Every structure is written in C-alpha cells, then in structure tokens.
Amino acid sequence: MRLRALLDTDALGLRLLGGGDELDRTVRGVMTTDLRDPSRYLSGGELVLTGLAWRHAPSDSESFVRLLDAAGVAALAAGDAEIGTIPQDLVAACARHRLPLFAVGEHVAFATITEYVVRQVSGERAGDLAAVVDRHRRLMSAGPGSGGPEAVLDLLGSDLDLRAWVLSSTGREVAGAAHPLPAPVRAELAGAQQAASRTGRPAPYRVAAQSGRVYALFPVRTAAGADVRATVLSDWFLAVEADAADWPGERLDLLHGVAQLIAVERERRDTARAVRRRLAAEVLELVGSGAAASEIGARLRAATPVLLPGAGAVPQWQIVVARVDWAGAGAEAAPPGPVARALLEELLADPAEAGAGAADRVAVAVTEDEAVALVPLEAAPRAAADGEDGTADSPAPGRPVVLRADLLLAAVRGPLARGLADDGRLTVGVSAAVDSPEGLRGALEEARHARRVAAARPGPVSVAGHDELASHVLLLPFVPDDVRRAFTARLLDPLHAYDRRHRAELIPTLVAFLDCDGSWTRCASRLHLHVNTLRYRIGRIEQLTGRDLSRLEDKVDFFLALRMR
C-alpha cells in the first residue's frame, strides 16, 4: 500500500507534517517503538509509530531519524498525547532526511493504525502471491521443471509467513516446509482430513492437534464431482499451520488455488504411473494364463529397469493384494479395484515403515475386484547390512529388504479407519518373497489367500501375511459362523459364567496355561500364583467342561476355541 492511502483514510486521523512529495512510498509493514535505536528490528518499508518516550532532548530527534532513514523505513507517525504537540526539532530532522512525518491524533490508538496497515498489506501480498501462483500453475501445466509443490510452498512461507505441507491420505509427507512434521502429527492430520471429507463439509477443515497447534486443511482433489469414497483413501491435502477461521475471502481463495495447483502435480505423477501399471497388468496376465516361466521372466526383466533404474537383476519379488469394499447406497460409485489400486500405490510409495526402502518402485494393476501390486525387492544398503544402523536384525549383505505385513498398515491404520468410517473395509494380503518367475503364480495365490484370511477378521482395516497361512490361522476363518459359535460356547461359556459369578479368572488362567505349553511352574510364575492355586483353577476348568487338560486333544480344542472367540 502507498503512504497516500493512509492520509486519505479519515478513520486513522493522520495529519501530514512533512514529506508531501514522498507519499508514493510503499508501506510493507508497521512497527510501534519507543526505543532510542530500533534499527535492529527494522527490515525496511515500515510505518514506524512512536509515542516519543525516547526523546529527552532536542538533539535526540536527529539521531533517531537518522537511524530510521538508514533502515529504509517508509514514514514516521508520532503521537502527541503525552507532550501535546510534535516537537519542531523532530519535524526539522525528518525534513533533512526526507522522511515523511505524520501526527497521530489523541483520539486514535496505535492499535487501530497497526490493524489497518496489517490488513491492507496482507491483502496486497496475497494478491501478489496469487499472481505468482497463477504463473506457476501455467508453468506446471506446460511441463516438468517448475519445481513442483516445494516451490509454491516456499512462496507461502516467504510471502505470507505460512508454514505448509502437502500430505497424503496416509500421512506421508509429499512436500513441506523446512521443518518436517512429526509422524504422530501427520497421522492425526490425515485422519482428521479423511473424517472431514466423509462428512461433506466445505474446506478448509480446522484441526486443533494434540501438540497444541492449529492447522487448516485444504483437500487436493483431482476428480471433481466424484463420490468421495472413490478418492478419500488416496487424496492428498494441504496442511497449513494457521487458524483460517478469520481469514479474509481473498486469502482463502489463494489457498484453494494453491491446492488446485498441487493437484496438477498429483495428476502428473498419476500419469507417470501408467507405464508401471501396464507392466504389472502384463506380468499378472501371463501368470494368470499359465504362460511359460521363460515368457514371464522376459517381462520381469523388461520391468526391472522401469521399477528400479540402475539396479540390474532383481533377485526377488513380492505380491500384495488389496481390496476396498463399501456398503450401502451408492457403493457402486467407488469400485473396489481402482480404489484399492490408488490406495496401494500410496501405501507403497514410501514403504520404509513396512520394512522396505525404495520409494515409488511398485507396479499395481487391477484384476477383477482387487488391486495387485508387484513389488521388486531391492538389496539392503551396505551400512544396514553391516549392522551400522544399530538394529539387531539388519539384513545380510545383498539380502533384499522384504515387505512385512505386520508393519505395512501399522502407522496408517487409524487414518484409514476414519476414511472408511462405518461403511467401508480394507483388507490386504502379503505374499512371501519369491526368486523365480515360476514362483510368482504361487505368490499371487498366497497373497490372495492371506487377503481372505484378513477379510474374515473384524475391523475396518485388516492385513495378513504369508506366515499366517502355515498354521491353524489359515483354517479358522473359513469355519462357518454357526459352527464357530457352537464350538466356543460349548467349551467356554461355562467358564465365562463361573468367572462372572466368582471373579475366578478361569479364562485368563486357561490362556496362560496353554501359552506356557502346560508348564505348571512357568504358568504360576507368569500369573504370580502359588502352584497349588494354579492346580486348583485348572481342576475347576476341567470339572466345569468335562475335559482333561493333560490330554493333547483337549488342549487343542481349548486352544482353537480361544482363537475363534
């Protein structure tokens, strides 16, 4: 804004005492001070407000004005409430240094002037930034090389002093300010974003994080008008560390424009995945059709340079199968295959949390109603292989870093559950690593079996790995519900009833006894009981159920009943 605008605003009550030919100077900020030397706090372009408490003698005016002029301030506004009039020595000093001088009326508070200047300057800076953002949008639309989301986030920081991050639906940081957000905060914001999106409320979404900071969330959407369930699990969003509740419309429009700009980058990255998707579809089609191992191997060799540039031959592969199911009206608008593909690509874009290391290296295809990811396993780095990272289970040199089912969804289970709400389910299965084309068919079946095991479990987000297929866990999910209920009721209901009446803790005792492989001393030690007390409880269990816990068959029955609860 220009100094002339301040003089023309009657509500500010400013009187010009000198510098009338300098009123086209630009005001970039405002500062109130009564320090004798405020120069260390000035950056240039400010309107300086002062009550003249620094002036003890006429000579003080010259030194004060000289410091302001050297700092490049736009003008000085002095209040005359304390001394009744503006000293002539100050007027003369400002004239010598060509510094515009205003008198502030007694009835006008410095806070009123400060608020007005801040509001005007902020609006103008937002307008300038909007023009830059618009230019940046055109550059990004024209092609790569524009700096990506980081460039526009830098603009927000430098021009509007806003710290902002682009986060994925899983809380992965796509781009951000100089200081990364802690993982718990990212997960909290991702969950809040998904929950708010499901409600259909207009953005931005206000989130008061547990850290005590407030964030404004702006969705980054690439499919306008689509059913929110088709994108909520994979959308990006812009998180700004600020409370946007009292922002003017211009600033809100600017941030929505930034979100649209980032959507251009998101679309570009999705387009880049088309080649990997096609490779995955070709390999999986060969596997599903029973093609010869040599033909599958040829396609894998062609896929390797695309998925892991410069890695040479990839010794092992894993397969991950995912499905997202929706219930209720309109569920067909969010087909399970494409929704799961977008989510899998997001989950595996940075799989360090799941035990793997390279980013954006997977190929995901849609087959039937599920998404299937082909994951090449890159060898562990030398430092990790030598145990230099301090972990006890670092991979040996050259051994691939394998995706682990138990870690794949551990950090994102909460946010995804909020996006799924009460009408969606995500189930994921992870195969073992295979080192030959012949093994891919078995790996695909293994991942699909693991996903069905996950689907038989309760909860909106469930995952199972290949290691669970070699035990009773593979069989239990396929036992009919009525059989499961009858079997567990016959064995466990008498114990539950007894525990409710007597608080005897027979069920916890049975669990511990089986976990200790029937060892009396180990079980008594775990439960902090005398062995005789333990023997009494086990005897009561046998009496109530008519079973003998010294027999293997009865131990197995109890074990299965507890697992099927």
XYZ file of C-alpha atoms in Angstrom:
565
model
C 0.000 0.000 0.000
C 1.058 3.627 -0.503
C 1.513 6.282 2.186
C -1.065 8.376 0.378
C -3.727 5.765 1.220
C -3.052 6.272 4.947
C -3.537 10.003 4.652
C -6.776 9.537 2.694
C -8.282 7.240 5.341
C -10.253 9.529 7.644
C -10.700 6.894 10.356
C -6.934 6.958 11.040
C -6.914 10.706 11.759
C -3.363 11.282 10.467
C -2.025 14.771 9.766
C 0.898 15.263 7.416
C 3.671 17.392 8.964
C 6.302 16.927 6.264
C 7.324 14.861 3.252
C 4.367 15.555 0.992
C 6.420 14.727 -2.110
C 7.212 11.225 -0.719
C 3.642 9.930 -0.365
C 4.061 7.359 -3.147
C 6.382 5.301 -0.953
C 5.260 1.700 -0.404
C 4.370 0.536 3.117
C 5.334 -3.117 3.723
C 4.710 -3.323 7.451
C 4.183 -1.452 10.703
C 6.134 -1.225 13.969
C 5.426 0.544 17.278
C 8.523 1.521 19.260
C 9.898 3.913 21.862
C 13.432 2.539 21.718
C 16.244 5.034 21.146
C 17.643 2.676 18.472
C 15.021 0.353 16.936
C 17.055 -0.322 13.770
C 17.827 -3.937 14.672
C 14.098 -4.722 14.466
C 13.523 -2.989 11.119
C 13.800 -4.546 7.678
C 12.688 -1.605 5.513
C 9.365 -0.271 4.295
C 7.743 0.002 7.721
C 5.465 2.723 9.060
C 7.029 3.432 12.479
C 4.653 4.512 15.258
C 6.144 6.201 18.313
C 4.942 7.939 21.458
C 8.225 9.927 21.674
C 9.267 8.421 25.014
C 12.806 8.121 23.595
C 13.139 11.944 23.283
C 14.806 13.581 26.286
C 16.479 16.474 24.458
C 16.091 18.181 21.041
C 19.302 16.528 19.824
C 17.704 13.083 20.233
C 15.441 13.725 17.228
C 18.325 13.897 14.757
C 19.915 10.616 15.870
C 16.548 8.797 15.973
C 15.503 9.942 12.478
C 18.956 9.199 11.061
C 18.653 5.576 12.252
C 15.190 5.226 10.731
C 16.362 6.636 7.409
C 19.316 4.236 7.320
C 16.943 1.320 7.960
C 14.831 2.349 4.964
C 11.513 2.904 6.752
C 8.618 4.362 4.760
C 7.474 7.008 7.260
C 7.257 8.036 10.904
C 3.976 8.655 12.744
C 4.275 10.330 16.142
C 1.630 10.559 18.836
C 1.202 13.844 20.649
C -0.863 12.566 23.583
C 1.998 12.861 26.108
C 3.583 16.189 25.144
C 0.674 17.984 23.478
C 2.393 18.771 20.179
C 5.022 17.311 17.884
C 8.433 18.928 18.621
C 9.745 21.193 15.879
C 13.188 19.571 16.113
C 11.622 16.283 15.042
C 9.847 17.953 12.112
C 13.152 19.513 11.033
C 15.095 16.253 11.338
C 12.534 14.417 9.192
C 12.703 17.184 6.569
C 16.518 16.940 6.405
C 16.338 13.166 5.816
C 13.275 13.413 3.511
C 11.339 11.114 5.856
C 7.542 11.657 5.765
C 6.166 12.571 9.190
C 2.580 12.165 10.395
C 0.938 13.320 13.597
C -1.409 10.820 15.249
C -4.420 12.381 16.919
C -5.020 11.800 20.599
C -8.299 10.027 19.867
C -6.649 7.392 17.601
C -4.991 4.317 19.109
C -1.790 2.958 17.639
C -3.527 -0.454 17.582
C -6.124 0.924 15.141
C -3.430 2.069 12.722
C -1.490 -1.191 13.129
C -4.546 -3.321 12.407
C -5.414 -1.285 9.319
C -1.904 -1.449 7.851
C -1.504 -5.177 8.538
C -4.854 -5.929 6.914
C -4.069 -3.874 3.815
C -0.519 -5.142 3.388
C -1.541 -8.766 3.934
C -4.288 -8.485 1.318
C -1.925 -6.941 -1.217
C 0.759 -9.563 -0.576
C -1.847 -12.277 -1.032
C -2.835 -10.694 -4.341
C 0.799 -10.559 -5.465
C 1.298 -14.161 -4.423
C -1.873 -15.183 -6.259
C -0.372 -13.800 -9.458
C 2.827 -15.757 -8.834
C 0.833 -18.900 -8.086
C -1.168 -18.456 -11.284
C 2.063 -18.123 -13.276
C 3.442 -21.206 -11.521
C 0.268 -23.122 -12.388
C 0.748 -22.353 -16.069
C 4.358 -23.470 -15.890
C 3.426 -26.755 -14.205
C 0.656 -27.378 -16.708
C 3.111 -26.844 -19.559
C 5.543 -29.488 -18.364
C 8.081 -30.584 -15.719
C 10.905 -28.472 -14.378
C 8.849 -25.925 -12.460
C 9.987 -27.013 -9.024
C 6.885 -28.978 -8.046
C 4.884 -28.389 -4.851
C 8.009 -27.316 -2.945
C 8.272 -24.132 -4.994
C 4.774 -22.898 -4.204
C 5.143 -23.861 -0.524
C 8.296 -21.740 -0.439
C 6.211 -18.841 -1.762
C 3.692 -19.280 1.053
C 6.499 -19.193 3.590
C 8.404 -16.233 2.174
C 5.465 -14.014 1.175
C 2.772 -14.849 3.733
C 4.845 -16.354 6.547
C 2.762 -19.556 6.396
C 4.277 -22.948 7.121
C 2.587 -25.556 4.955
C 2.969 -29.204 3.981
C 1.468 -31.452 1.319
C 0.467 -34.748 2.940
C -1.041 -37.921 1.575
C -4.080 -39.720 2.935
C -1.730 -41.985 4.886
C 0.164 -39.059 6.415
C 3.192 -39.374 4.123
C 4.892 -36.019 3.586
C 4.898 -35.330 -0.160
C 6.382 -31.840 0.168
C 6.751 -29.410 3.000
C 8.293 -26.573 4.916
C 11.870 -26.611 6.111
C 10.876 -28.451 9.292
C 9.168 -31.834 8.715
C 6.073 -32.631 10.731
C 6.447 -35.415 13.320
C 4.867 -38.718 12.279
C 2.150 -38.639 15.018
C 1.038 -35.170 13.885
C 0.942 -36.261 10.240
C -1.169 -39.294 11.145
C -3.507 -37.137 13.244
C -3.981 -34.642 10.414
C -4.522 -37.394 7.850
C -7.243 -38.940 9.991
C -8.921 -35.570 10.529
C -8.804 -34.843 6.798
C -10.451 -38.151 5.897
C -13.112 -37.843 8.582
C -13.973 -34.302 7.475
C -14.092 -35.330 3.808
C -16.595 -38.075 4.606
C -18.942 -35.509 6.197
C -19.034 -33.405 3.032
C -18.249 -30.197 4.930
C -16.726 -27.379 2.859
C -12.983 -26.885 3.290
C -10.809 -25.699 4.911
C -11.049 -28.049 7.879
C -9.846 -26.692 11.222
C -7.846 -29.145 13.340
C -6.550 -28.419 16.831
C -3.812 -31.046 17.091
C -2.779 -32.718 20.317
C 0.533 -30.853 20.023
C -1.407 -27.647 20.755
C -1.006 -26.194 17.273
C -3.917 -25.374 14.957
C -3.935 -26.384 11.284
C -6.144 -25.561 8.310
C -6.562 -28.463 5.868
C -7.320 -27.923 2.160
C -8.121 -31.041 0.079
C -6.123 -31.604 -3.120
C -8.696 -33.207 -5.397
C -8.158 -34.336 -8.975
C -11.630 -35.782 -9.704
C -14.290 -33.120 -9.285
C -17.757 -34.418 -8.566
C -16.640 -37.991 -7.876
C -18.106 -39.939 -4.975
C -15.883 -39.059 -2.008
C -15.465 -42.790 -1.275
C -13.629 -43.185 -4.589
C -10.836 -40.834 -3.530
C -10.866 -40.307 0.234
C -8.344 -43.103 0.884
C -5.788 -41.769 -1.591
C -6.278 -37.988 -1.795
C -3.522 -35.545 -0.917
C -4.203 -32.431 1.149
C -2.510 -29.150 2.019
C -1.921 -28.628 5.754
C -1.259 -25.013 6.805
C -0.135 -24.212 10.335
C -2.672 -21.460 10.960
C -6.240 -20.869 12.080
C -8.137 -19.904 8.925
C -11.389 -19.161 10.778
C -10.958 -15.384 10.476
C -9.137 -15.246 7.153
C -10.497 -12.862 4.513
C -12.021 -14.369 1.396
C -9.024 -13.366 -0.729
C -6.618 -15.438 1.344
C -8.938 -18.445 1.396
C -9.266 -18.229 -2.380
C -5.486 -18.107 -2.646
C -5.016 -21.273 -0.596
C -7.717 -23.082 -2.564
C -5.798 -22.019 -5.676
C -2.594 -23.458 -4.224
C -4.415 -26.750 -3.583
C -5.567 -26.785 -7.215
C -2.010 -26.112 -8.318
C -0.749 -29.078 -6.321
C -3.482 -31.191 -7.930
C -1.738 -30.580 -11.269
C 1.412 -32.171 -9.871
C -0.636 -35.044 -8.465
C -2.144 -35.719 -11.895
C 1.309 -35.662 -13.447
C 2.569 -38.282 -11.003
C -0.502 -40.426 -11.628
C 0.163 -40.224 -15.353
C 3.755 -41.324 -14.794
C 2.439 -44.454 -13.074
C 0.646 -45.563 -16.253
C 3.740 -47.376 -17.538
C 4.192 -49.296 -14.283
C 0.502 -50.183 -14.193
C 0.721 -51.582 -17.723
C 3.809 -53.643 -16.833
C 2.056 -55.112 -13.800
C -1.038 -55.949 -15.856
C 1.067 -57.716 -18.489
C 3.026 -59.773 -15.962
C -0.072 -60.752 -13.985
C -1.957 -61.666 -17.162
C 0.872 -64.030 -18.094
C 0.878 -65.507 -14.595
C -2.895 -65.955 -14.601
C -2.976 -67.555 -18.054
C -0.388 -70.190 -17.169
C 2.291 -68.820 -19.508
C 5.728 -70.407 -19.600
C 8.232 -69.296 -16.984
C 10.570 -68.051 -19.721
C 7.889 -65.692 -21.032
C 7.114 -64.377 -17.551
C 10.825 -63.963 -16.880
C 11.241 -61.887 -20.040
C 8.515 -59.488 -18.922
C 10.055 -59.238 -15.449
C 13.429 -58.379 -16.966
C 11.743 -55.644 -19.008
C 10.014 -54.304 -15.884
C 13.138 -54.158 -13.721
C 14.790 -51.068 -15.308
C 11.493 -49.177 -15.009
C 10.830 -50.062 -11.374
C 14.409 -49.982 -10.116
C 16.561 -47.962 -12.526
C 20.212 -48.984 -12.389
C 19.589 -51.920 -10.061
C 20.404 -54.652 -12.574
C 18.740 -58.011 -11.997
C 16.164 -58.141 -9.210
C 16.574 -61.431 -7.337
C 13.198 -61.482 -5.563
C 9.637 -60.192 -5.824
C 6.640 -59.918 -3.543
C 2.955 -59.585 -4.309
C 0.478 -57.540 -2.287
C -3.272 -57.883 -2.869
C -5.760 -55.320 -1.552
C -9.495 -54.808 -1.777
C -11.742 -51.993 -0.556
C -15.427 -52.801 -0.074
C -18.218 -50.328 0.567
C -21.708 -50.961 1.892
C -24.922 -49.010 1.488
C -26.422 -46.840 -1.226
C -24.130 -45.587 -3.965
C -21.355 -48.055 -3.173
C -21.062 -48.886 -6.890
C -19.680 -45.352 -7.439
C -16.488 -46.441 -5.656
C -15.480 -49.747 -7.331
C -13.196 -51.824 -5.084
C -10.430 -52.419 -7.628
C -9.496 -48.849 -8.692
C -9.956 -47.513 -5.167
C -7.650 -50.219 -3.795
C -5.100 -49.556 -6.571
C -4.841 -45.858 -5.720
C -4.500 -46.693 -2.038
C -1.875 -49.407 -2.633
C 0.187 -47.034 -4.747
C 0.062 -44.556 -1.893
C 0.883 -47.123 0.778
C 3.854 -48.471 -1.151
C 5.112 -45.109 -2.426
C 7.313 -44.844 0.650
C 7.403 -48.314 2.208
C 10.138 -47.684 4.772
C 7.573 -48.161 7.547
C 6.781 -51.623 6.178
C 10.363 -52.828 6.151
C 11.277 -51.874 2.581
C 13.375 -48.998 1.382
C 12.890 -47.585 -2.137
C 10.193 -45.056 -2.982
C 7.674 -45.264 -5.815
C 9.032 -48.541 -7.147
C 5.921 -50.712 -7.360
C 3.629 -51.617 -10.225
C -0.065 -52.000 -9.375
C -2.765 -53.438 -11.609
C -6.477 -54.071 -11.168
C -7.637 -57.664 -11.644
C -11.289 -58.487 -11.076
C -12.308 -56.508 -7.959
C -8.936 -56.257 -6.286
C -5.623 -54.436 -6.734
C -2.429 -56.466 -7.132
C 0.988 -54.884 -6.552
C 4.177 -56.328 -7.997
C 6.986 -55.257 -5.641
C 10.652 -55.687 -6.632
C 12.883 -56.257 -3.620
C 15.988 -54.117 -3.614
C 19.081 -55.358 -1.775
C 19.816 -53.812 1.613
C 22.358 -50.934 1.672
C 25.850 -51.827 2.829
C 25.562 -49.794 6.051
C 22.405 -51.648 7.082
C 23.902 -54.946 6.026
C 26.902 -54.393 8.264
C 24.690 -53.519 11.193
C 25.841 -49.907 11.287
C 22.301 -48.662 11.889
C 22.288 -50.242 15.327
C 19.459 -52.693 14.647
C 19.725 -56.278 15.735
C 18.009 -57.735 12.693
C 19.732 -55.815 9.881
C 19.708 -57.754 6.596
C 22.844 -59.517 5.490
C 24.789 -58.024 2.541
C 22.817 -58.394 -0.677
C 19.710 -59.750 1.044
C 16.558 -57.911 -0.089
C 14.532 -55.823 2.333
C 11.169 -57.588 2.488
C 7.745 -56.022 2.988
C 6.298 -57.089 6.326
C 2.555 -57.488 6.680
C 2.592 -56.566 10.359
C 4.218 -53.201 9.583
C 2.506 -52.341 6.315
C -0.569 -50.751 7.893
C 0.664 -50.184 11.444
C 1.229 -46.429 11.118
C -1.812 -45.714 8.927
C -4.494 -47.918 10.442
C -6.049 -45.018 12.374
C -6.308 -42.512 9.495
C -7.625 -45.140 7.078
C -10.234 -46.330 9.576
C -11.575 -42.762 9.776
C -11.786 -42.582 5.989
C -13.563 -45.923 5.799
C -15.973 -44.753 8.520
C -18.755 -47.256 9.211
C -19.428 -48.369 5.642
C -16.013 -49.398 4.286
C -13.458 -52.168 4.748
C -9.835 -52.508 3.615
C -8.308 -55.990 3.508
C -4.724 -56.683 2.454
C -2.712 -59.852 1.885
C 1.082 -60.063 1.523
C 2.955 -62.962 -0.068
C 6.377 -64.331 0.753
C 9.332 -63.282 -1.388
C 9.979 -65.433 -4.479
C 13.160 -65.557 -6.522
C 11.973 -67.020 -9.829
C 9.218 -66.448 -12.424
C 7.805 -69.860 -11.551
C 7.207 -68.669 -8.011
C 5.001 -65.737 -8.981
C 1.912 -67.879 -9.532
C 2.218 -69.322 -6.044
C 2.948 -65.886 -4.594
C -0.203 -64.479 -6.184
C -2.347 -67.277 -4.752
C -0.622 -66.892 -1.394
C -1.362 -63.155 -1.258
C -4.990 -63.773 -2.239
C -5.386 -66.441 0.455
C -3.834 -64.081 3.006
C -6.285 -61.341 1.997
C -9.214 -63.733 2.520
C -7.844 -64.542 5.969
C -7.691 -60.794 6.670
C -11.274 -60.391 5.391
C -12.510 -62.981 7.905
C -11.268 -60.840 10.790
C -13.249 -57.993 12.364
C -12.459 -54.320 11.973
C -12.357 -51.824 9.100
C -8.630 -52.370 8.350
C -7.142 -55.846 8.303
C -3.942 -57.369 6.910
C -2.494 -60.865 6.867
C 0.852 -62.202 5.720
C 2.107 -65.431 4.177
C 3.489 -66.595 7.525
C -0.059 -66.985 8.846
C -1.001 -69.467 6.118
C 1.133 -72.270 7.501
C -0.888 -72.711 10.700
C -4.391 -73.123 12.055
C -4.963 -69.423 11.248
C -5.485 -70.402 7.611
C -8.332 -72.769 8.527
C -10.200 -70.887 11.243
C -11.575 -68.022 9.110
C -13.348 -70.494 6.828
C -15.223 -72.306 9.578
C -18.938 -71.371 9.278
C -20.084 -68.825 11.831
C -22.723 -71.077 13.370
C -20.146 -73.854 13.861
C -17.700 -71.411 15.441
C -20.310 -70.116 17.850
C -21.476 -73.593 18.870
C -17.926 -74.876 19.381
C -16.754 -71.943 21.503
C -19.993 -71.823 23.507
C -19.765 -75.479 24.456
C -16.238 -75.124 25.784
C -16.012 -71.555 27.084
C -19.496 -70.480 28.191
C -19.311 -72.451 31.481
C -16.018 -70.738 32.284
C -17.326 -67.265 31.433
C -20.377 -67.831 33.628
C -18.238 -69.031 36.541
C -15.889 -66.031 36.188
C -18.827 -63.611 36.228
C -20.229 -65.151 39.409
C -16.975 -65.678 41.335
C -14.384 -63.432 39.659
C -12.202 -66.515 39.461
C -10.265 -65.548 36.278
C -10.508 -69.048 34.830
C -10.344 -67.807 31.219
C -7.099 -65.800 31.743
C -5.668 -68.785 33.615
C -6.515 -71.110 30.715
C -4.917 -68.746 28.198
C -1.713 -68.507 30.228
C -1.591 -72.267 30.822
C -1.767 -73.005 27.091
C 0.735 -70.236 26.268
C 3.166 -71.888 28.681
C 2.697 -75.275 26.959
C 1.138 -76.744 30.107
C 4.135 -75.960 32.328
C 2.897 -75.565 35.900
C 5.910 -73.638 37.196
C 6.160 -71.217 34.242
C 2.425 -70.546 34.252
C 2.316 -69.987 38.030
C 5.262 -67.590 37.746
C 3.591 -65.647 34.922
C 0.331 -65.310 36.877
C 2.126 -64.659 40.192
C 0.285 -67.601 41.797
C 1.299 -70.477 44.008
C 1.408 -73.724 42.031
C -1.295 -75.209 44.277
C -3.609 -72.278 43.438
C -2.958 -72.858 39.741
C -3.718 -76.562 40.093
C -6.983 -75.698 41.835
C -8.037 -73.393 38.956
C -7.131 -75.917 36.257
C -9.051 -78.567 38.172
C -12.088 -76.293 38.294
C -11.821 -75.740 34.487
C -11.745 -79.495 33.892
C -14.679 -80.041 36.239
C -16.838 -77.367 34.546
C -16.104 -78.516 30.984
C -15.658 -82.261 31.409
C -12.250 -82.031 29.675
C -8.779 -83.205 30.730
C -6.008 -80.674 30.130
C -3.367 -83.376 30.356
C -4.673 -84.764 27.035
C -3.373 -83.219 23.783
C -6.803 -83.405 22.099
C -8.468 -81.366 24.842
C -5.633 -78.818 24.848
C -6.083 -78.366 21.083
C -9.849 -77.916 21.471
C -9.401 -75.226 24.099
C -6.684 -73.543 22.009
C -8.944 -73.367 18.932
C -11.939 -72.198 20.933
C -9.944 -69.322 22.371
C -8.718 -68.349 18.891
C -12.255 -68.383 17.487
C -13.751 -66.136 20.149
